[in-house]
Amino acid sequence: MAGNAKFITPGVVSSIPKSADTRIVAVVDPPRSGLHPDVISCLRKNEIIAEIVYVSCDIKQITDNMVRLCGPTSSKYLGDPFKFVSCVAVDLFPHTKTLRSYFFFS
């Protein structure tokens, strides 16, 4: 799906058939500003989302999103927190200062 994740994510997640063995890996590639808090909230409160692959073009920006994805349960961020697993930096554009970082959460 492509578009404004704030509006698309809740509908997509709620349309996934739920069963005991349904496990979803969400791949997110947010803009430089990071994931909207409503999207983080939606990802956290849906138990069928087992893992997240977070593509970041701005390593400084992911800090805030990481705190919200992995922080303790609160009134705004329901559901179990994700756990940071690993990060891989990839140089997709040689001879520039730009790197893509892939963060894995479970």
GROMACS .gro file of N, CA, C and O in nm:
model
  424
    1MET      N    1   0.084  -0.117   0.000
    1MET     CA    2   0.000   0.000   0.000
    1MET      C    3   0.088   0.123   0.000
    1MET      O    4   0.191   0.126   0.064
    2ALA      N    5   0.045   0.224  -0.067
    2ALA     CA    6   0.117   0.351  -0.068
    2ALA      C    7   0.016   0.462  -0.039
    2ALA      O    8  -0.102   0.449  -0.072
    3GLY      N    9   0.062   0.567   0.021
    3GLY     CA   10  -0.025   0.679   0.052
    3GLY      C   11   0.002   0.728   0.192
    3GLY      O   12   0.103   0.695   0.254
    4ASN      N   13  -0.088   0.807   0.244
    4ASN     CA   14  -0.075   0.863   0.377
    4ASN      C   15  -0.106   0.754   0.479
    4ASN      O   16  -0.221   0.717   0.501
    5ALA      N   17   0.000   0.703   0.543
    5ALA     CA   18  -0.014   0.589   0.634
    5ALA      C   19  -0.106   0.618   0.752
    5ALA      O   20  -0.168   0.527   0.806
    6LYS      N   21  -0.116   0.744   0.790
    6LYS     CA   22  -0.203   0.780   0.902
    6LYS      C   23  -0.347   0.737   0.873
    6LYS      O   24  -0.420   0.694   0.962
    7PHE      N   25  -0.388   0.746   0.747
    7PHE     CA   26  -0.525   0.712   0.709
    7PHE      C   27  -0.539   0.569   0.658
    7PHE      O   28  -0.643   0.507   0.675
    8ILE      N   29  -0.435   0.515   0.597
    8ILE     CA   30  -0.443   0.384   0.534
    8ILE      C   31  -0.420   0.269   0.632
    8ILE      O   32  -0.487   0.167   0.628
    9THR      N   33  -0.325   0.286   0.725
    9THR     CA   34  -0.284   0.177   0.814
    9THR      C   35  -0.399   0.114   0.893
    9THR      O   36  -0.412  -0.009   0.894
   10PRO      N   37  -0.484   0.191   0.961
   10PRO     CA   38  -0.590   0.126   1.040
   10PRO      C   39  -0.682   0.038   0.955
   10PRO      O   40  -0.717  -0.073   0.997
   11GLY      N   41  -0.717   0.081   0.835
   11GLY     CA   42  -0.804   0.002   0.748
   11GLY      C   43  -0.738  -0.125   0.699
   11GLY      O   44  -0.799  -0.231   0.694
   12VAL      N   45  -0.610  -0.114   0.663
   12VAL     CA   46  -0.536  -0.231   0.615
   12VAL      C   47  -0.522  -0.333   0.726
   12VAL      O   48  -0.549  -0.452   0.707
   13VAL      N   49  -0.482  -0.289   0.844
   13VAL     CA   50  -0.461  -0.381   0.956
   13VAL      C   51  -0.591  -0.447   0.997
   13VAL      O   52  -0.596  -0.567   1.024
   14SER      N   53  -0.700  -0.372   1.000
   14SER     CA   54  -0.828  -0.431   1.042
   14SER      C   55  -0.885  -0.528   0.939
   14SER      O   56  -0.968  -0.612   0.972
   15SER      N   57  -0.839  -0.521   0.813
   15SER     CA   58  -0.890  -0.611   0.710
   15SER      C   59  -0.815  -0.744   0.703
   15SER      O   60  -0.855  -0.834   0.629
   16ILE      N   61  -0.708  -0.758   0.778
   16ILE     CA   62  -0.630  -0.883   0.777
   16ILE      C   63  -0.705  -0.989   0.854
   16ILE      O   64  -0.743  -0.969   0.969
   17PRO      N   65  -0.728  -1.106   0.790
   17PRO     CA   66  -0.796  -1.214   0.863
   17PRO      C   67  -0.714  -1.257   0.984
   17PRO      O   68  -0.594  -1.277   0.974
   18LYS      N   69  -0.779  -1.266   1.097
   18LYS     CA   70  -0.708  -1.299   1.220
   18LYS      C   71  -0.729  -1.446   1.256
   18LYS      O   72  -0.839  -1.495   1.258
   19SER      N   73  -0.618  -1.513   1.280
   19SER     CA   74  -0.621  -1.649   1.330
   19SER      C   75  -0.502  -1.666   1.423
   19SER      O   76  -0.416  -1.578   1.431
   20ALA      N   77  -0.496  -1.778   1.489
   20ALA     CA   78  -0.391  -1.800   1.589
   20ALA      C   79  -0.252  -1.796   1.526
   20ALA      O   80  -0.155  -1.758   1.592
   21ASP      N   81  -0.238  -1.835   1.400
   21ASP     CA   82  -0.106  -1.838   1.339
   21ASP      C   83  -0.081  -1.723   1.240
   21ASP      O   84   0.013  -1.728   1.163
   22THR      N   85  -0.162  -1.619   1.244
   22THR     CA   86  -0.139  -1.503   1.159
   22THR      C   87  -0.031  -1.417   1.222
   22THR      O   88  -0.045  -1.371   1.334
   23ARG      N   89   0.079  -1.398   1.149
   23ARG     CA   90   0.189  -1.314   1.195
   23ARG      C   91   0.231  -1.226   1.078
   23ARG      O   92   0.267  -1.275   0.973
   24ILE      N   93   0.227  -1.099   1.099
   24ILE     CA   94   0.254  -1.003   0.994
   24ILE      C   95   0.388  -0.934   1.019
   24ILE      O   96   0.421  -0.897   1.132
   25VAL      N   97   0.464  -0.913   0.911
   25VAL     CA   98   0.584  -0.830   0.915
   25VAL      C   99   0.548  -0.700   0.845
   25VAL      O  100   0.516  -0.699   0.727
   26ALA      N  101   0.552  -0.590   0.919
   26ALA     CA  102   0.522  -0.459   0.862
   26ALA      C  103   0.653  -0.397   0.814
   26ALA      O  104   0.752  -0.393   0.887
   27VAL      N  105   0.653  -0.351   0.690
   27VAL     CA  106   0.768  -0.280   0.635
   27VAL      C  107   0.728  -0.133   0.622
   27VAL      O  108   0.633  -0.102   0.551
   28VAL      N  109   0.798  -0.047   0.692
   28VAL     CA  110   0.766   0.095   0.689
   28VAL      C  111   0.886   0.173   0.635
   28VAL      O  112   1.000   0.146   0.669
   29ASP      N  113   0.857   0.267   0.549
   29ASP     CA  114   0.958   0.354   0.490
   29ASP      C  115   0.907   0.497   0.500
   29ASP      O  116   0.857   0.553   0.404
   30PRO      N  117   0.915   0.554   0.621
   30PRO     CA  118   0.854   0.685   0.645
   30PRO      C  119   0.934   0.798   0.579
   30PRO      O  120   1.051   0.779   0.543
   31PRO      N  121   0.872   0.914   0.569
   31PRO     CA  122   0.946   1.032   0.521
   31PRO      C  123   1.052   1.072   0.624
   31PRO      O  124   1.057   1.016   0.734
   32ARG      N  125   1.131   1.169   0.591
   32ARG     CA  126   1.237   1.213   0.682
   32ARG      C  127   1.186   1.253   0.820
   32ARG      O  128   1.257   1.244   0.918
   33SER      N  129   1.060   1.295   0.827
   33SER     CA  130   1.003   1.335   0.956
   33SER      C  131   0.970   1.216   1.045
   33SER      O  132   0.938   1.232   1.162
   34GLY      N  133   0.976   1.094   0.993
   34GLY     CA  134   0.948   0.974   1.073
   34GLY      C  135   0.802   0.933   1.067
   34GLY      O  136   0.721   0.994   0.999
   35LEU      N  137   0.769   0.827   1.139
   35LEU     CA  138   0.632   0.778   1.143
   35LEU      C  139   0.544   0.872   1.226
   35LEU      O  140   0.586   0.921   1.331
   36HIS      N  141   0.423   0.891   1.181
   36HIS     CA  142   0.327   0.971   1.256
   36HIS      C  143   0.291   0.894   1.384
   36HIS      O  144   0.282   0.771   1.383
   37PRO      N  145   0.271   0.963   1.496
   37PRO     CA  146   0.236   0.895   1.622
   37PRO      C  147   0.114   0.803   1.611
   37PRO      O  148   0.109   0.699   1.676
   38ASP      N  149   0.016   0.839   1.527
   38ASP     CA  150  -0.102   0.753   1.509
   38ASP      C  151  -0.066   0.620   1.443
   38ASP      O  152  -0.125   0.517   1.472
   39VAL      N  153   0.032   0.622   1.353
   39VAL     CA  154   0.077   0.499   1.287
   39VAL      C  155   0.150   0.411   1.388
   39VAL      O  156   0.128   0.289   1.394
   40ILE      N  157   0.235   0.471   1.470
   40ILE     CA  158   0.304   0.394   1.574
   40ILE      C  159   0.203   0.332   1.668
   40ILE      O  160   0.214   0.214   1.704
   41SER      N  161   0.103   0.407   1.707
   41SER     CA  162  -0.002   0.356   1.796
   41SER      C  163  -0.074   0.237   1.732
   41SER      O  164  -0.098   0.135   1.797
   42CYS      N  165  -0.105   0.248   1.605
   42CYS     CA  166  -0.174   0.140   1.533
   42CYS      C  167  -0.086   0.015   1.526
   42CYS      O  168  -0.134  -0.096   1.546
   43LEU      N  169   0.041   0.032   1.497
   43LEU     CA  170   0.133  -0.082   1.489
   43LEU      C  171   0.144  -0.151   1.625
   43LEU      O  172   0.146  -0.274   1.634
   44ARG      N  173   0.152  -0.073   1.732
   44ARG     CA  174   0.170  -0.130   1.866
   44ARG      C  175   0.048  -0.206   1.915
   44ARG      O  176   0.061  -0.307   1.983
   45LYS      N  177  -0.072  -0.157   1.885
   45LYS     CA  178  -0.190  -0.220   1.945
   45LYS      C  179  -0.243  -0.339   1.865
   45LYS      O  180  -0.336  -0.403   1.909
   46ASN      N  181  -0.183  -0.371   1.753
   46ASN     CA  182  -0.226  -0.485   1.673
   46ASN      C  183  -0.133  -0.603   1.697
   46ASN      O  184  -0.019  -0.605   1.649
   47GLU      N  185  -0.183  -0.703   1.771
   47GLU     CA  186  -0.101  -0.818   1.810
   47GLU      C  187  -0.053  -0.902   1.693
   47GLU      O  188   0.044  -0.974   1.705
   48ILE      N  189  -0.122  -0.894   1.580
   48ILE     CA  190  -0.082  -0.978   1.466
   48ILE      C  191   0.043  -0.925   1.396
   48ILE      O  192   0.105  -0.996   1.319
   49ILE      N  193   0.082  -0.801   1.426
   49ILE     CA  194   0.207  -0.748   1.370
   49ILE      C  195   0.319  -0.795   1.460
   49ILE      O  196   0.338  -0.745   1.571
   50ALA      N  197   0.393  -0.894   1.410
   50ALA     CA  198   0.495  -0.957   1.492
   50ALA      C  199   0.631  -0.891   1.478
   50ALA      O  200   0.711  -0.892   1.571
   51GLU      N  201   0.659  -0.835   1.361
   51GLU     CA  202   0.789  -0.776   1.336
   51GLU      C  203   0.774  -0.651   1.251
   51GLU      O  204   0.675  -0.638   1.176
   52ILE      N  205   0.871  -0.563   1.261
   52ILE     CA  206   0.873  -0.441   1.180
   52ILE      C  207   1.011  -0.428   1.117
   52ILE      O  208   1.113  -0.447   1.183
   53VAL      N  209   1.011  -0.398   0.988
   53VAL     CA  210   1.133  -0.358   0.918
   53VAL      C  211   1.116  -0.208   0.892
   53VAL      O  212   1.023  -0.167   0.824
   54TYR      N  213   1.202  -0.128   0.949
   54TYR     CA  214   1.193   0.018   0.942
   54TYR      C  215   1.307   0.067   0.854
   54TYR      O  216   1.424   0.050   0.887
   55VAL      N  217   1.275   0.127   0.741
   55VAL     CA  218   1.375   0.180   0.649
   55VAL      C  219   1.392   0.328   0.682
   55VAL      O  220   1.295   0.404   0.681
   56SER      N  221   1.514   0.368   0.710
   56SER     CA  222   1.539   0.507   0.749
   56SER      C  223   1.645   0.570   0.661
   56SER      O  224   1.752   0.513   0.640
   57CYS      N  225   1.613   0.689   0.610
   57CYS     CA  226   1.713   0.764   0.534
   57CYS      C  227   1.775   0.873   0.622
   57CYS      O  228   1.867   0.941   0.580
   58ASP      N  229   1.724   0.889   0.743
   58ASP     CA  230   1.777   0.990   0.835
   58ASP      C  231   1.795   0.924   0.972
   58ASP      O  232   1.701   0.909   1.049
   59ILE      N  233   1.917   0.885   0.999
   59ILE     CA  234   1.947   0.810   1.120
   59ILE      C  235   1.913   0.888   1.247
   59ILE      O  236   1.877   0.830   1.349
   60LYS      N  237   1.917   1.020   1.241
   60LYS     CA  238   1.885   1.101   1.358
   60LYS      C  239   1.736   1.098   1.390
   60LYS      O  240   1.696   1.105   1.505
   61GLN      N  241   1.653   1.085   1.289
   61GLN     CA  242   1.508   1.093   1.309
   61GLN      C  243   1.450   0.967   1.373
   61GLN      O  244   1.350   0.973   1.442
   62ILE      N  245   1.510   0.854   1.352
   62ILE     CA  246   1.450   0.730   1.401
   62ILE      C  247   1.452   0.723   1.554
   62ILE      O  248   1.374   0.648   1.614
   63THR      N  249   1.534   0.801   1.619
   63THR     CA  250   1.545   0.795   1.765
   63THR      C  251   1.410   0.811   1.833
   63THR      O  252   1.371   0.731   1.919
   64ASP      N  253   1.334   0.912   1.793
   64ASP     CA  254   1.202   0.936   1.854
   64ASP      C  255   1.107   0.821   1.826
   64ASP      O  256   1.035   0.774   1.915
   65ASN      N  257   1.107   0.773   1.701
   65ASN     CA  258   1.020   0.659   1.667
   65ASN      C  259   1.060   0.533   1.741
   65ASN      O  260   0.974   0.456   1.784
   66MET      N  261   1.189   0.514   1.762
   66MET     CA  262   1.236   0.396   1.833
   66MET      C  263   1.188   0.397   1.978
   66MET      O  264   1.146   0.294   2.030
   67VAL      N  265   1.194   0.513   2.041
   67VAL     CA  266   1.147   0.526   2.179
   67VAL      C  267   0.999   0.490   2.187
   67VAL      O  268   0.955   0.420   2.279
   68ARG      N  269   0.921   0.536   2.092
   68ARG     CA  270   0.776   0.509   2.093
   68ARG      C  271   0.744   0.365   2.058
   68ARG      O  272   0.651   0.307   2.112
   69LEU      N  273   0.820   0.305   1.967
   69LEU     CA  274   0.796   0.165   1.931
   69LEU      C  275   0.838   0.070   2.043
   69LEU      O  276   0.773  -0.032   2.066
   70CYS      N  277   0.946   0.104   2.112
   70CYS     CA  278   1.003   0.013   2.213
   70CYS      C  279   0.975   0.054   2.357
   70CYS      O  280   1.014  -0.017   2.449
   71GLY      N  281   0.910   0.167   2.376
   71GLY     CA  282   0.884   0.216   2.511
   71GLY      C  283   0.775   0.137   2.581
   71GLY      O  284   0.705   0.057   2.520
   72PRO      N  285   0.760   0.161   2.710
   72PRO     CA  286   0.658   0.088   2.786
   72PRO      C  287   0.516   0.125   2.742
   72PRO      O  288   0.494   0.230   2.681
   73THR      N  289   0.423   0.039   2.772
   73THR     CA  290   0.283   0.064   2.741
   73THR      C  291   0.235   0.188   2.815
   73THR      O  292   0.269   0.208   2.931
   74SER      N  293   0.159   0.271   2.744
   74SER     CA  294   0.107   0.393   2.804
   74SER      C  295  -0.035   0.414   2.752
   74SER      O  296  -0.087   0.334   2.673
   75SER      N  297  -0.099   0.521   2.795
   75SER     CA  298  -0.235   0.548   2.749
   75SER      C  299  -0.238   0.579   2.600
   75SER      O  300  -0.336   0.551   2.532
   76LYS      N  301  -0.132   0.633   2.544
   76LYS     CA  302  -0.126   0.663   2.400
   76LYS      C  303  -0.077   0.544   2.319
   76LYS      O  304  -0.122   0.521   2.208
   77TYR      N  305   0.018   0.470   2.372
   77TYR     CA  306   0.078   0.356   2.301
   77TYR      C  307   0.043   0.227   2.373
   77TYR      O  308   0.115   0.182   2.460
   78LEU      N  309  -0.071   0.171   2.335
   78LEU     CA  310  -0.119   0.047   2.395
   78LEU      C  311  -0.045  -0.071   2.333
   78LEU      O  312   0.022  -0.058   2.231
   79GLY      N  313  -0.059  -0.185   2.390
   79GLY     CA  314   0.002  -0.306   2.335
   79GLY      C  315   0.145  -0.322   2.382
   79GLY      O  316   0.207  -0.232   2.437
   80ASP      N  317   0.195  -0.442   2.360
   80ASP     CA  318   0.332  -0.472   2.400
   80ASP      C  319   0.431  -0.393   2.315
   80ASP      O  320   0.411  -0.378   2.194
   81PRO      N  321   0.538  -0.347   2.377
   81PRO     CA  322   0.639  -0.276   2.300
   81PRO      C  323   0.717  -0.373   2.211
   81PRO      O  324   0.729  -0.491   2.241
   82PHE      N  325   0.766  -0.321   2.101
   82PHE     CA  326   0.855  -0.400   2.016
   82PHE      C  327   0.993  -0.399   2.078
   82PHE      O  328   1.025  -0.313   2.161
   83LYS      N  329   1.076  -0.494   2.036
   83LYS     CA  330   1.214  -0.500   2.083
   83LYS      C  331   1.306  -0.479   1.964
   83LYS      O  332   1.286  -0.540   1.858
   84PHE      N  333   1.405  -0.393   1.983
   84PHE     CA  334   1.505  -0.372   1.879
   84PHE      C  335   1.587  -0.499   1.863
   84PHE      O  336   1.633  -0.556   1.961
   85VAL      N  337   1.605  -0.545   1.738
   85VAL     CA  338   1.681  -0.666   1.711
   85VAL      C  339   1.816  -0.634   1.649
   85VAL      O  340   1.920  -0.676   1.698
   86SER      N  341   1.815  -0.559   1.539
   86SER     CA  342   1.941  -0.527   1.472
   86SER      C  343   1.922  -0.411   1.374
   86SER      O  344   1.809  -0.370   1.345
   87CYS      N  345   2.034  -0.366   1.323
   87CYS     CA  346   2.034  -0.258   1.225
   87CYS      C  347   2.142  -0.286   1.122
   87CYS      O  348   2.250  -0.334   1.155
   88VAL      N  349   2.110  -0.259   0.996
   88VAL     CA  350   2.206  -0.275   0.888
   88VAL      C  351   2.206  -0.146   0.807
   88VAL      O  352   2.100  -0.097   0.766
   89ALA      N  353   2.324  -0.091   0.782
   89ALA     CA  354   2.337   0.029   0.699
   89ALA      C  355   2.378  -0.015   0.559
   89ALA      O  356   2.466  -0.100   0.543
   90VAL      N  357   2.312   0.041   0.458
   90VAL     CA  358   2.339   0.005   0.319
   90VAL      C  359   2.370   0.133   0.241
   90VAL      O  360   2.294   0.230   0.247
   91ASP      N  361   2.479   0.130   0.166
   91ASP     CA  362   2.517   0.244   0.083
   91ASP      C  363   2.459   0.225  -0.057
   91ASP      O  364   2.520   0.163  -0.144
   92LEU      N  365   2.337   0.277  -0.078
   92LEU     CA  366   2.271   0.264  -0.207
   92LEU      C  367   2.319   0.367  -0.308
   92LEU      O  368   2.297   0.353  -0.428
   93PHE      N  369   2.379   0.473  -0.258
   93PHE     CA  370   2.423   0.583  -0.345
   93PHE      C  371   2.571   0.610  -0.321
   93PHE      O  372   2.607   0.700  -0.246
   94PRO      N  373   2.658   0.532  -0.386
   94PRO     CA  374   2.803   0.550  -0.366
   94PRO      C  375   2.845   0.694  -0.400
   94PRO      O  376   2.783   0.761  -0.482
   95HIS      N  377   2.949   0.737  -0.337
   95HIS     CA  378   3.008   0.870  -0.358
   95HIS      C  379   2.919   0.983  -0.306
   95HIS      O  380   2.932   1.097  -0.348
   96THR      N  381   2.823   0.949  -0.219
   96THR     CA  382   2.744   1.051  -0.152
   96THR      C  383   2.751   1.023  -0.001
   96THR      O  384   2.799   0.918   0.041
   97LYS      N  385   2.699   1.114   0.078
   97LYS     CA  386   2.698   1.095   0.223
   97LYS      C  387   2.572   1.024   0.270
   97LYS      O  388   2.549   1.010   0.389
   98THR      N  389   2.490   0.978   0.179
   98THR     CA  390   2.361   0.919   0.211
   98THR      C  391   2.371   0.769   0.232
   98THR      O  392   2.429   0.699   0.151
   99LEU      N  393   2.313   0.723   0.342
   99LEU     CA  394   2.302   0.579   0.370
   99LEU      C  395   2.155   0.547   0.398
   99LEU      O  396   2.080   0.631   0.447
  100ARG      N  397   2.114   0.426   0.369
  100ARG     CA  398   1.985   0.375   0.411
  100ARG      C  399   2.012   0.280   0.527
  100ARG      O  400   2.100   0.196   0.520
  101SER      N  401   1.936   0.296   0.631
  101SER     CA  402   1.951   0.207   0.747
  101SER      C  403   1.824   0.125   0.761
  101SER      O  404   1.713   0.178   0.751
  102TYR      N  405   1.842  -0.003   0.783
  102TYR     CA  406   1.730  -0.095   0.801
  102TYR      C  407   1.732  -0.142   0.946
  102TYR      O  408   1.828  -0.204   0.991
  103PHE      N  409   1.627  -0.109   1.018
  103PHE     CA  410   1.613  -0.147   1.158
  103PHE      C  411   1.512  -0.260   1.169
  103PHE      O  412   1.405  -0.253   1.106
  104PHE      N  413   1.543  -0.360   1.247
  104PHE     CA  414   1.456  -0.476   1.264
  104PHE      C  415   1.407  -0.481   1.408
  104PHE      O  416   1.485  -0.475   1.503
  105PHE      N  417   1.274  -0.490   1.422
  105PHE     CA  418   1.210  -0.498   1.552
  105PHE      C  419   1.125  -0.624   1.558
  105PHE      O  420   1.067  -0.665   1.457
  106SER      N  421   1.115  -0.685   1.675
  106SER     CA  422   1.024  -0.800   1.692
  106SER      C  423   0.940  -0.780   1.815
  106SER      O  424   0.965  -0.694   1.897
   0.00000   0.00000   0.00000
